[in-house]
Amino acid sequence: MSSAAQVLALFPTDKFRLTADGRVIDFLDPTLTRLNTPEERVRQEYARKLHREYGYAKELMVFEAPINIGSETKSADIVIYQTAAAAASKDQARIRIIVETKAPEIKKGVAQLTSYIFSSSAQGGIWINTTDAPKYFH
């Protein structure tokens, strides 16, 4: 099964949208487009799931949110903040959940997610690639 088919099998009722030239239309900000990569498709579809199935408001979610780890700044795939104001300011002290998405065939990234959780106020995190069962941390 192709990586796109794996994503659609996991999220069959809500497909990501593409522009005429094949770029992904951003779920959180439809005025943005992103490269159509397997990891991006996983991220877009999981954000839809977080919003539609788990009830997280789009205003609480940020893609590629900065996470300061010592003197380095990394980017988390999806961050859910405690408030819309915290999301707007990307306040690392007011993070609720961090999600690390990977392309379907990628098996690594759990240590990366763990470092993000321990460097922030996150109450937990989720690692997902759509091939393996999601891993939850709290």
PDB file of C-alpha atoms in Angstrom, residues 18-100:
ATOM      1  CA  LEU A  18      -4.361  19.672  -3.063  1.00  0.00           C
ATOM      2  CA  THR A  19      -3.787  22.652  -5.327  1.00  0.00           C
ATOM      3  CA  ALA A  20      -3.796  22.203  -9.111  1.00  0.00           C
ATOM      4  CA  ASP A  21       0.009  21.879  -9.024  1.00  0.00           C
ATOM      5  CA  GLY A  22      -0.105  19.175  -6.322  1.00  0.00           C
ATOM      6  CA  ARG A  23       0.746  21.159  -3.191  1.00  0.00           C
ATOM      7  CA  VAL A  24      -1.109  20.420   0.048  1.00  0.00           C
ATOM      8  CA  ILE A  25      -3.586  23.068   1.183  1.00  0.00           C
ATOM      9  CA  ASP A  26      -2.873  23.712   4.848  1.00  0.00           C
ATOM     10  CA  PHE A  27      -5.656  22.577   7.178  1.00  0.00           C
ATOM     11  CA  LEU A  28      -4.994  25.240   9.826  1.00  0.00           C
ATOM     12  CA  ASP A  29      -4.486  28.105   7.373  1.00  0.00           C
ATOM     13  CA  PRO A  30      -6.018  27.416   3.934  1.00  0.00           C
ATOM     14  CA  THR A  31      -4.201  30.459   2.508  1.00  0.00           C
ATOM     15  CA  LEU A  32      -0.946  28.463   2.831  1.00  0.00           C
ATOM     16  CA  THR A  33       0.244  25.534   0.764  1.00  0.00           C
ATOM     17  CA  ARG A  34       2.937  23.023   1.628  1.00  0.00           C
ATOM     18  CA  LEU A  35       5.056  20.512  -0.247  1.00  0.00           C
ATOM     19  CA  ASN A  36       3.171  17.282  -0.860  1.00  0.00           C
ATOM     20  CA  THR A  37       5.357  14.829   1.071  1.00  0.00           C
ATOM     21  CA  PRO A  38       4.345  11.657   2.929  1.00  0.00           C
ATOM     22  CA  GLU A  39       5.105  13.295   6.302  1.00  0.00           C
ATOM     23  CA  GLU A  40       3.105  16.410   5.405  1.00  0.00           C
ATOM     24  CA  ARG A  41       0.094  14.282   4.450  1.00  0.00           C
ATOM     25  CA  VAL A  42       0.302  12.503   7.830  1.00  0.00           C
ATOM     26  CA  ARG A  43       0.523  15.852   9.642  1.00  0.00           C
ATOM     27  CA  GLN A  44      -2.414  17.399   7.789  1.00  0.00           C
ATOM     28  CA  GLU A  45      -4.639  14.376   8.297  1.00  0.00           C
ATOM     29  CA  TYR A  46      -3.764  13.993  11.978  1.00  0.00           C
ATOM     30  CA  ALA A  47      -4.523  17.682  12.571  1.00  0.00           C
ATOM     31  CA  ARG A  48      -7.958  17.059  11.053  1.00  0.00           C
ATOM     32  CA  LYS A  49      -8.442  14.130  13.425  1.00  0.00           C
ATOM     33  CA  LEU A  50      -7.391  16.243  16.419  1.00  0.00           C
ATOM     34  CA  HIS A  51      -9.906  18.899  15.421  1.00  0.00           C
ATOM     35  CA  ARG A  52     -12.862  16.836  14.212  1.00  0.00           C
ATOM     36  CA  GLU A  53     -12.665  13.751  16.425  1.00  0.00           C
ATOM     37  CA  TYR A  54     -11.037  15.094  19.592  1.00  0.00           C
ATOM     38  CA  GLY A  55     -12.474  18.604  19.511  1.00  0.00           C
ATOM     39  CA  TYR A  56      -9.303  20.700  19.623  1.00  0.00           C
ATOM     40  CA  ALA A  57      -9.961  24.132  18.132  1.00  0.00           C
ATOM     41  CA  LYS A  58      -7.796  25.093  15.172  1.00  0.00           C
ATOM     42  CA  GLU A  59      -6.861  28.239  17.097  1.00  0.00           C
ATOM     43  CA  LEU A  60      -5.066  26.059  19.679  1.00  0.00           C
ATOM     44  CA  MET A  61      -2.929  24.221  17.105  1.00  0.00           C
ATOM     45  CA  VAL A  62       0.306  25.355  15.473  1.00  0.00           C
ATOM     46  CA  PHE A  63       2.351  23.558  12.821  1.00  0.00           C
ATOM     47  CA  GLU A  64       6.145  23.741  13.089  1.00  0.00           C
ATOM     48  CA  ALA A  65       5.996  25.370  16.509  1.00  0.00           C
ATOM     49  CA  PRO A  66       9.358  26.346  17.999  1.00  0.00           C
ATOM     50  CA  ILE A  67      10.613  24.310  20.952  1.00  0.00           C
ATOM     51  CA  ASN A  68      13.686  25.678  22.711  1.00  0.00           C
ATOM     52  CA  ILE A  69      16.015  22.938  23.920  1.00  0.00           C
ATOM     53  CA  GLY A  70      18.992  24.522  25.622  1.00  0.00           C
ATOM     54  CA  SER A  71      20.528  26.932  23.132  1.00  0.00           C
ATOM     55  CA  GLU A  72      18.851  25.231  20.136  1.00  0.00           C
ATOM     56  CA  THR A  73      15.420  25.827  18.677  1.00  0.00           C
ATOM     57  CA  LYS A  74      13.671  22.856  17.079  1.00  0.00           C
ATOM     58  CA  SER A  75      10.291  22.698  15.333  1.00  0.00           C
ATOM     59  CA  ALA A  76       7.540  20.394  16.545  1.00  0.00           C
ATOM     60  CA  ASP A  77       5.164  19.118  13.862  1.00  0.00           C
ATOM     61  CA  ILE A  78       1.929  19.924  15.719  1.00  0.00           C
ATOM     62  CA  VAL A  79       1.616  21.677  19.062  1.00  0.00           C
ATOM     63  CA  ILE A  80      -1.663  22.093  20.909  1.00  0.00           C
ATOM     64  CA  TYR A  81      -1.559  25.025  23.314  1.00  0.00           C
ATOM     65  CA  GLN A  82      -3.679  25.658  26.402  1.00  0.00           C
ATOM     66  CA  THR A  83      -5.209  28.848  24.980  1.00  0.00           C
ATOM     67  CA  ALA A  84      -5.526  30.645  21.653  1.00  0.00           C
ATOM     68  CA  ALA A  85      -3.350  33.472  23.030  1.00  0.00           C
ATOM     69  CA  ALA A  86      -0.627  30.959  23.933  1.00  0.00           C
ATOM     70  CA  ALA A  87      -0.837  29.506  20.410  1.00  0.00           C
ATOM     71  CA  ALA A  88      -0.623  32.956  18.832  1.00  0.00           C
ATOM     72  CA  SER A  89       2.514  33.771  20.838  1.00  0.00           C
ATOM     73  CA  LYS A  90       3.853  30.180  20.636  1.00  0.00           C
ATOM     74  CA  ASP A  91       4.312  30.196  24.420  1.00  0.00           C
ATOM     75  CA  GLN A  92       6.429  27.153  25.306  1.00  0.00           C
ATOM     76  CA  ALA A  93       5.269  27.413  28.930  1.00  0.00           C
ATOM     77  CA  ARG A  94       1.626  26.881  27.900  1.00  0.00           C
ATOM     78  CA  ILE A  95       1.762  23.762  25.725  1.00  0.00           C
ATOM     79  CA  ARG A  96      -0.771  21.001  26.294  1.00  0.00           C
ATOM     80  CA  ILE A  97       0.266  18.314  23.746  1.00  0.00           C
ATOM     81  CA  ILE A  98       3.043  17.855  21.188  1.00  0.00           C
ATOM     82  CA  VAL A  99       2.557  15.628  18.144  1.00  0.00           C
ATOM     83  CA  GLU A 100       5.469  14.261  16.144  1.00  0.00           C
TER      84      GLU A 100
END
